[in-house]
Coordinates of C-alpha atoms and ligand atoms in Angstrom, one line a residue:
M1 CA -4.6 -21.2 7.2
D2 CA -8.1 -22.6 4.3
V3 CA -10.3 -20.4 4.7
S4 CA -14.3 -21.5 2.9
I5 CA -15.9 -18.6 1.7
T6 CA -19.6 -20.3 0.0
P7 CA -21.7 -18.0 -2.2
A8 CA -23.5 -14.9 0.1
S9 CA -26.3 -12.3 -2.3
S10 CA -27.2 -9.8 -0.2
L11 CA -24.4 -7.8 2.0
N12 CA -25.2 -5.2 4.4
G13 CA -24.1 -4.0 7.1
A14 CA -21.7 -1.0 8.4
V15 CA -17.3 -1.2 9.1
R16 CA -14.5 0.5 10.0
L17 CA -11.7 0.0 8.4
P18 CA -8.1 -0.5 9.7
G19 CA -6.4 2.7 9.7
D20 CA -4.4 3.5 6.7
K21 CA -0.7 1.5 5.5
S22 CA 0.9 4.0 3.5
I23 CA 0.7 6.9 5.9
S24 CA 0.7 4.6 8.8
H25 CA 3.8 3.2 8.4
R26 CA 5.0 6.8 7.2
Y27 CA 3.4 7.9 11.0
G28 CA 5.8 5.7 12.3
M29 CA 9.0 6.1 11.4
L30 CA 8.3 10.3 11.4
S31 CA 7.6 10.3 14.6
A32 CA 10.4 8.4 15.3
I33 CA 12.9 10.7 14.5
A34 CA 10.7 13.7 15.6
E35 CA 11.5 15.7 18.8
G36 CA 9.4 14.3 21.6
P37 CA 6.3 12.1 21.7
S38 CA 3.5 11.9 18.9
T39 CA 0.7 9.3 19.6
L40 CA -0.9 7.9 16.1
H41 CA -4.3 6.8 16.4
N42 CA -5.7 4.2 13.7
Y43 CA -2.4 2.9 13.5
S44 CA -2.4 -0.2 10.5
T45 CA -3.4 -3.7 12.5
G46 CA -1.3 -5.3 9.4
A47 CA 1.7 -7.0 10.3
D48 CA 3.5 -5.0 7.7
C49 CA 3.0 -1.6 9.2
H50 CA 4.2 -3.2 12.6
S51 CA 7.1 -4.4 10.6
T52 CA 8.2 -1.2 10.7
L53 CA 7.5 0.1 14.4
N54 CA 9.3 -3.0 15.3
C55 CA 12.1 -1.8 13.6
M56 CA 12.1 1.2 14.7
E57 CA 12.5 -0.1 18.2
S58 CA 15.2 -2.1 17.2
L59 CA 16.9 0.9 16.4
G60 CA 16.4 2.4 20.1
I61 CA 13.1 3.5 20.0
A62 CA 10.4 3.1 23.0
I63 CA 6.5 2.6 21.6
E64 CA 3.5 2.0 23.6
R65 CA 0.6 0.1 21.6
D66 CA -1.6 0.3 23.1
G67 CA -4.1 -2.0 20.5
T68 CA -5.4 0.6 17.1
D69 CA -2.7 3.5 19.6
I70 CA 0.5 4.2 19.0
I71 CA 3.0 6.0 21.4
V72 CA 6.5 7.0 19.7
Q73 CA 8.4 8.5 21.9
G74 CA 10.1 10.1 18.8
Q75 CA 14.7 11.0 19.3
G76 CA 14.8 13.4 17.3
L77 CA 16.6 13.3 13.6
H78 CA 19.9 12.4 15.2
G79 CA 18.7 10.1 18.1
L80 CA 18.4 6.5 16.2
K81 CA 20.6 3.7 17.8
E82 CA 23.0 2.1 15.8
F83 CA 21.4 -2.1 16.0
A84 CA 23.6 -4.9 15.9
G85 CA 21.6 -7.3 14.1
I86 CA 19.7 -7.3 11.0
L87 CA 16.0 -5.1 11.3
D88 CA 13.1 -7.0 9.7
A89 CA 11.1 -5.5 6.8
G90 CA 8.7 -8.5 6.7
N91 CA 6.3 -8.7 3.6
S92 CA 6.8 -5.3 3.2
G93 CA 8.6 -3.0 0.5
S94 CA 7.7 0.1 2.2
T95 CA 9.5 -0.4 5.3
I96 CA 12.4 -1.7 3.5
R97 CA 12.1 1.3 1.1
M98 CA 11.3 3.9 3.3
L99 CA 13.3 3.2 6.3
S100 CA 16.1 3.1 3.2
G101 CA 16.0 6.9 2.9
I102 CA 16.3 7.5 6.5
L103 CA 19.1 4.6 7.6
A104 CA 21.5 6.2 4.4
G105 CA 20.7 9.6 6.6
Q106 CA 22.3 7.7 10.5
Q107 CA 26.1 8.0 10.9
F108 CA 26.3 4.0 11.8
T109 CA 26.2 1.3 9.8
S110 CA 22.4 -1.2 9.1
R111 CA 21.2 -4.5 7.3
I112 CA 17.9 -4.8 6.6
E113 CA 16.1 -7.3 5.2
G114 CA 12.3 -9.5 4.8
D115 CA 11.0 -12.7 3.9
E116 CA 11.3 -14.5 1.1
S117 CA 8.5 -12.9 -1.1
L118 CA 10.6 -9.9 -0.1
A119 CA 14.3 -11.1 -1.4
R120 CA 12.7 -11.3 -4.9
R121 CA 11.5 -7.5 -4.7
P122 CA 13.9 -5.3 -6.9
M123 CA 16.2 -2.5 -3.8
A124 CA 18.3 -1.0 -7.7
R125 CA 15.6 1.4 -8.1
I126 CA 16.2 2.6 -3.7
M127 CA 19.9 2.3 -4.8
K128 CA 20.5 4.5 -7.2
P129 CA 20.0 7.7 -6.0
L130 CA 20.6 7.0 -1.9
A131 CA 24.8 6.2 -3.7
E132 CA 24.0 9.6 -5.3
M133 CA 23.7 10.6 -2.4
G134 CA 26.8 9.8 -0.9
A135 CA 25.5 6.7 1.3
V136 CA 27.1 3.5 0.8
I137 CA 25.2 0.4 0.1
S138 CA 25.8 -3.0 -1.2
A139 CA 23.4 -5.7 -1.9
R140 CA 22.2 -9.6 -3.2
D141 CA 23.1 -9.2 -7.2
S142 CA 23.3 -6.3 -6.6
S143 CA 19.5 -5.5 -6.5
Y144 CA 18.4 -7.5 -3.8
T145 CA 17.8 -8.4 -0.1
P146 CA 19.0 -8.1 2.3
L147 CA 20.9 -4.5 1.9
V148 CA 23.3 -3.2 3.6
I149 CA 24.0 0.4 4.6
Q150 CA 26.3 2.3 5.5
G151 CA 25.1 6.5 6.5
R152 CA 27.1 8.8 6.1
K153 CA 26.3 12.0 5.8
L154 CA 24.2 13.3 2.8
K155 CA 24.3 15.5 -0.3
A156 CA 20.6 16.9 -1.6
I157 CA 20.4 15.7 -4.8
D158 CA 18.0 16.4 -7.7
Y159 CA 16.0 13.0 -9.1
T160 CA 14.6 12.7 -11.6
S161 CA 12.5 9.1 -10.2
P162 CA 12.3 6.9 -13.9
V163 CA 10.1 4.3 -12.0
A164 CA 5.6 5.8 -10.8
S165 CA 7.0 4.0 -7.4
A166 CA 5.4 6.5 -3.9
Q167 CA 8.3 4.3 -2.0
V168 CA 11.4 5.3 -4.5
K169 CA 9.8 9.1 -4.0
S170 CA 9.0 9.4 -0.1
C171 CA 12.9 7.0 1.0
I172 CA 14.9 10.3 -1.0
L173 CA 12.9 12.5 0.5
F174 CA 13.5 11.1 4.1
A175 CA 16.8 10.8 3.5
G176 CA 16.4 14.3 2.0
L177 CA 15.6 15.4 5.3
Y178 CA 20.1 14.4 6.5
A179 CA 21.2 16.8 2.9
D180 CA 22.8 19.9 3.6
G181 CA 20.7 21.5 1.2
V182 CA 17.6 21.2 -1.0
T183 CA 16.5 17.9 -2.5
T184 CA 14.2 17.5 -4.9
V185 CA 12.8 14.4 -6.3
R186 CA 11.0 15.1 -10.2
E187 CA 8.2 12.0 -11.4
S188 CA 6.6 12.2 -14.5
I189 CA 3.6 10.0 -13.0
K190 CA 2.1 11.6 -10.5
T191 CA 2.1 9.0 -7.6
R192 CA 1.2 9.6 -4.0
D193 CA 1.9 11.7 -1.1
H194 CA 0.9 11.0 2.1
S195 CA 5.6 11.6 3.1
E196 CA 4.9 15.3 0.7
I197 CA 1.3 15.7 3.6
A198 CA 3.0 14.0 6.7
L199 CA 6.3 15.6 6.6
E200 CA 5.2 19.3 6.3
G201 CA 2.7 18.0 9.4
F202 CA 5.8 17.1 11.7
G203 CA 6.8 20.0 10.5
A204 CA 9.6 20.1 7.6
E205 CA 10.2 22.2 4.6
I206 CA 8.9 21.1 1.9
K207 CA 7.4 23.0 -1.2
V208 CA 5.7 20.6 -3.8
I209 CA 5.3 22.8 -7.0
G210 CA 2.8 19.7 -10.1
K211 CA 5.0 17.0 -9.8
N212 CA 7.3 17.5 -8.3
V213 CA 8.7 18.0 -5.0
S214 CA 11.7 19.4 -2.5
I215 CA 13.0 19.8 0.8
T216 CA 15.3 21.5 2.7
G217 CA 17.3 19.3 4.9
G218 CA 18.5 19.4 8.5
K219 CA 15.7 20.4 9.8
P220 CA 14.2 19.3 12.9
L221 CA 11.1 17.6 12.7
T222 CA 7.8 18.1 15.8
G223 CA 5.9 14.9 17.4
R224 CA 2.2 15.9 17.0
E225 CA -0.9 13.2 17.7
L226 CA -3.0 12.4 14.5
T227 CA -5.5 9.7 14.0
I228 CA -5.3 7.2 10.3
P229 CA -8.4 7.8 8.7
G230 CA -9.2 3.7 6.7
D231 CA -7.4 2.1 4.0
L232 CA -9.4 3.2 0.8
S233 CA -7.1 0.3 -0.4
S234 CA -8.5 -2.3 2.3
A235 CA -12.2 -0.4 1.3
A236 CA -11.6 -1.9 -2.1
F237 CA -12.8 -5.1 -1.4
F238 CA -15.7 -4.6 0.2
L239 CA -16.7 -1.9 -2.1
V240 CA -16.3 -4.7 -4.9
A241 CA -17.9 -6.9 -3.5
A242 CA -20.6 -4.6 -2.4
T243 CA -20.5 -4.1 -6.2
M244 CA -21.1 -7.5 -7.3
A245 CA -24.0 -9.5 -5.0
K246 CA -27.0 -9.5 -6.3
Q247 CA -28.1 -6.7 -3.4
A248 CA -25.9 -4.6 -1.4
R249 CA -26.2 -2.2 0.8
V250 CA -22.5 -1.3 3.1
L251 CA -21.6 2.1 4.5
I252 CA -17.4 1.8 5.6
T253 CA -17.0 4.5 7.9
G254 CA -14.1 7.3 8.1
V255 CA -12.3 5.6 4.9
G256 CA -8.8 7.7 3.5
L257 CA -9.8 9.8 0.5
N258 CA -6.5 11.9 -0.1
P259 CA -7.1 12.7 -4.2
T260 CA -4.0 10.6 -5.4
R261 CA -5.9 7.8 -4.0
S262 CA -9.1 8.0 -4.4
A263 CA -9.6 7.3 -9.3
L264 CA -10.7 3.9 -7.4
L265 CA -13.6 5.7 -6.5
D266 CA -13.8 7.7 -10.0
F267 CA -13.5 4.8 -12.3
L268 CA -15.3 2.3 -10.0
V269 CA -18.2 5.2 -10.6
G270 CA -17.5 5.8 -13.6
G271 CA -17.8 2.6 -14.8
G272 CA -21.8 3.0 -13.1
A273 CA -20.3 1.6 -9.7
N274 CA -22.7 3.1 -6.8
I275 CA -21.2 4.5 -4.2
K276 CA -22.1 7.5 -2.3
I277 CA -19.8 10.2 0.1
Q278 CA -20.7 11.5 2.4
D279 CA -19.3 13.4 5.5
I280 CA -16.2 14.5 4.6
R281 CA -13.9 15.5 6.6
S282 CA -10.4 16.2 7.1
D283 CA -7.1 15.0 9.8
G284 CA -3.7 16.2 9.7
G285 CA -4.1 16.9 6.8
E286 CA -5.5 14.2 5.4
L287 CA -9.2 13.8 3.4
T288 CA -11.5 11.3 5.5
G289 CA -15.1 11.0 4.6
D290 CA -17.3 7.8 4.8
L291 CA -18.7 5.6 1.3
L292 CA -21.8 4.3 1.0
V293 CA -22.1 1.0 -1.6
Q294 CA -24.6 -0.4 -3.0
N295 CA -24.8 -3.1 -5.7
A296 CA -24.7 -2.2 -9.2
K297 CA -24.2 -2.9 -12.7
F298 CA -20.2 -2.1 -13.4
Q299 CA -19.3 -1.5 -17.3
G300 CA -15.9 -1.8 -17.1
G301 CA -13.4 -0.1 -18.5
F302 CA -9.7 0.5 -20.1
V303 CA -6.7 1.1 -17.6
D304 CA -3.1 2.8 -18.7
R305 CA -0.3 5.1 -17.9
D306 CA -2.1 7.5 -15.1
L307 CA -4.9 5.3 -14.6
A308 CA -2.9 2.6 -13.9
A309 CA -0.4 3.6 -11.7
A310 CA -3.2 4.9 -8.9
L311 CA -5.0 1.7 -8.9
I312 CA -1.9 -0.2 -8.7
D313 CA -2.6 -2.1 -5.1
E314 CA -5.9 -2.1 -6.5
L315 CA -6.2 -3.5 -9.8
P316 CA -6.7 -7.5 -8.8
V317 CA -9.6 -7.1 -7.4
L318 CA -10.9 -5.0 -10.2
A319 CA -9.8 -8.4 -12.6
V320 CA -12.4 -9.6 -10.4
L321 CA -15.3 -6.9 -10.7
A322 CA -14.7 -6.6 -15.1
A323 CA -15.2 -10.8 -15.7
T324 CA -18.8 -10.3 -14.1
S325 CA -19.0 -6.7 -16.0
E326 CA -21.2 -6.2 -18.3
N327 CA -17.8 -4.8 -21.3
G328 CA -14.5 -5.9 -19.0
M329 CA -11.0 -4.0 -19.1
T330 CA -8.2 -3.9 -20.1
V331 CA -5.1 -3.0 -18.2
R332 CA -1.6 -1.6 -20.2
D333 CA 1.7 -0.4 -18.6
A334 CA 0.9 -2.1 -15.2
A335 CA 4.1 -4.4 -15.4
E336 CA 5.0 -2.8 -11.7
L337 CA 2.4 -5.6 -11.2
R338 CA 5.3 -8.7 -11.8
V339 CA 7.0 -6.5 -8.9
K340 CA 4.6 -6.6 -5.9
E341 CA 4.7 -8.8 -2.5
T342 CA 4.1 -11.8 -6.0
D343 CA 3.8 -10.9 -10.2
R344 CA 0.4 -10.0 -9.4
I345 CA 0.1 -10.4 -13.4
A346 CA 0.8 -14.1 -13.0
T347 CA -1.7 -14.5 -10.1
V348 CA -3.6 -13.0 -10.7
A349 CA -4.6 -14.9 -14.2
E350 CA -4.0 -18.3 -12.2
N351 CA -6.6 -18.2 -9.6
M352 CA -9.0 -16.5 -12.2
R353 CA -8.5 -19.7 -14.5
R354 CA -8.9 -21.5 -11.8
M355 CA -12.0 -20.3 -11.2
G356 CA -13.0 -20.7 -15.0
I357 CA -12.5 -17.0 -15.5
E358 CA -11.3 -16.0 -19.7
I359 CA -8.6 -14.1 -19.0
S360 CA -5.2 -12.9 -20.8
T361 CA -2.0 -11.1 -20.3
F362 CA 0.8 -9.4 -21.3
E363 CA 4.0 -7.8 -20.0
D364 CA 2.4 -4.9 -19.0
G365 CA -1.4 -6.1 -18.0
F366 CA -3.9 -8.7 -19.1
H367 CA -7.8 -9.0 -20.6
V368 CA -10.5 -9.8 -18.9
P369 CA -13.8 -10.7 -20.6
G370 CA -16.9 -9.4 -19.4
K371 CA -20.0 -11.7 -18.5
Q372 CA -18.2 -14.7 -16.4
Q373 CA -19.7 -16.5 -14.3
F374 CA -17.3 -17.8 -10.5
Q375 CA -17.1 -20.6 -10.0
G376 CA -15.9 -22.3 -6.5
A377 CA -12.6 -24.0 -6.7
E378 CA -8.9 -23.8 -5.3
V379 CA -7.5 -20.8 -5.3
E380 CA -4.1 -20.0 -4.1
S381 CA -3.0 -16.8 -1.6
F382 CA -0.1 -16.8 -3.2
G383 CA 1.4 -15.6 -0.1
D384 CA 0.4 -12.1 -1.0
H385 CA -2.7 -10.0 0.7
R386 CA -3.7 -8.7 -2.3
I387 CA -5.0 -11.9 -3.5
A388 CA -6.2 -13.3 -0.7
M389 CA -8.5 -11.3 -0.5
A390 CA -9.3 -10.6 -4.6
F391 CA -10.2 -14.5 -4.4
A392 CA -12.4 -14.7 -1.6
V393 CA -14.9 -11.7 -2.9
A394 CA -14.6 -13.5 -6.0
G395 CA -15.3 -16.5 -3.9
L396 CA -18.8 -14.0 -2.7
S397 CA -20.3 -14.3 -6.3
A398 CA -19.1 -18.6 -7.1
T399 CA -21.3 -20.9 -8.4
G400 CA -20.3 -23.3 -4.9
Q401 CA -17.4 -23.3 -2.1
T402 CA -14.4 -21.4 -2.9
I403 CA -10.9 -22.6 -0.5
V404 CA -8.6 -19.8 -0.5
K405 CA -5.1 -21.3 0.6
E406 CA -2.6 -19.7 2.9
A407 CA -5.8 -16.5 3.3
E408 CA -3.8 -15.9 7.2
A409 CA -1.4 -13.6 3.9
A410 CA -4.6 -11.4 4.3
S411 CA -2.9 -10.3 7.8
V412 CA -0.3 -8.4 6.3
S413 CA -2.9 -5.3 5.8
F414 CA -6.0 -6.4 7.0
P415 CA -6.6 -9.4 9.7
E416 CA -9.8 -7.9 10.5
F417 CA -10.9 -9.3 6.6
Y418 CA -12.5 -12.0 6.9
N419 CA -14.6 -11.7 10.3
L420 CA -15.7 -8.2 8.2
L421 CA -17.3 -9.7 5.6
N422 CA -19.2 -12.9 7.6
H423 CA -20.5 -9.1 9.2
L424 CA -21.8 -8.9 6.0
R425 CA -23.1 -10.9 5.1
G426 CA -24.7 -11.6 8.4
Ligands
LIG1 C1 2.6 2.2 -1.2 C2 3.2 2.8 -2.2 C3 2.8 1.2 -3.7 C4 2.0 0.5 -3.7 C5 2.1 -0.2 -1.6 C6 2.1 1.2 -1.5 C7 2.9 3.1 -0.5 O1 4.2 1.2 -4.5 O2 2.4 -0.4 -3.8 O3 1.9 -1.0 -1.6 O4 3.4 3.6 0.4 O5 3.9 4.2 -0.6 P1 5.2 1.3 -5.0 O6 6.1 2.6 -4.6 O7 5.9 0.3 -5.6 O8 4.5 1.6 -6.3

């Protein structure tokens, strides 16, 4: 599907976003291995999070889906059933990496793979710690799908993670539920802590000390009723679009504001964006609030180290904002961008250049000078949801029409994106 984006000088109105992708995955998995039913409200409508639910169903879990209300009939830590087929993680790195931790602790063998994009993404990062815990895992070329995971009674480990990845941390913590003793994951850069919050909420014995997290194996989880906040990474597209518009007043209600995700807001506001946070509340330990964003001059900024990890999913749309900012933006220490759904350094640069924007790239980042003007052009999603949405946002401020090819990729995390964008442009 191609989507045509025409320039929009103003954006106005209120939107509520689908549930956070990261939190939905975790609740979907943990509720399946908890005891008793869980009811999850505002579960993500994105295809990725439904890949997680499909996998849990394949593993014998009954799930009722009533719009965004999901009821999962948890069967306890040892209630999953062997699936004779190949579990399908679709496009979802979170599904395959986090679920592998659970599969490693089962008394059966599982096979799991996904689409072409997932087949290019590295899995050695989870295979290594899981092998240390005693699971036997094989993969194509030692790191790529399909994975064959022979579950085992696992040993607790103390693991220093060499990559800043919440998926890796979560995989080990989920495996730790099945280990004999206390499993510890140590990070050098603190990544999103949704797993820690969710595990605590479902009743796991978990301790967080700074960047180290420990979980005690063998403790049963209990089903819960939880509401998932709107996805701040999806809100990012509207925060940037509104900041770039000539006139904008957009209210985004019920957005997740977890401090390990909200560096985005600090970065935007620090650079001059006009964003007001209202009505902060908490659900299941996750902070939620409303964001009122108005157009503003954005100065640009510099991203490296911890900030690169904290903004990793938002960097494509921040690159778009940077092009029209006063001073542009430099991103370093973000080589992880190269192993996302696409090589996002390459795909951002390709689309920027098609739209007449100057950008230089490095192995671990890019530099976008400021004060540039997008020209309407044909751009590609490359099958990557965040690339599709980032360049739809670029199209709003372009001269002339922009066509986003394979724009349906957005539905991996945000199927409602184009409709909500149309709603805001009135
Ligand atoms: C996620 C962690 C990040 C992020 C992804 C979701 C998660 O990936 O890019 O969209 O839910 O834990 P990494 O763990 O690979 O950094």
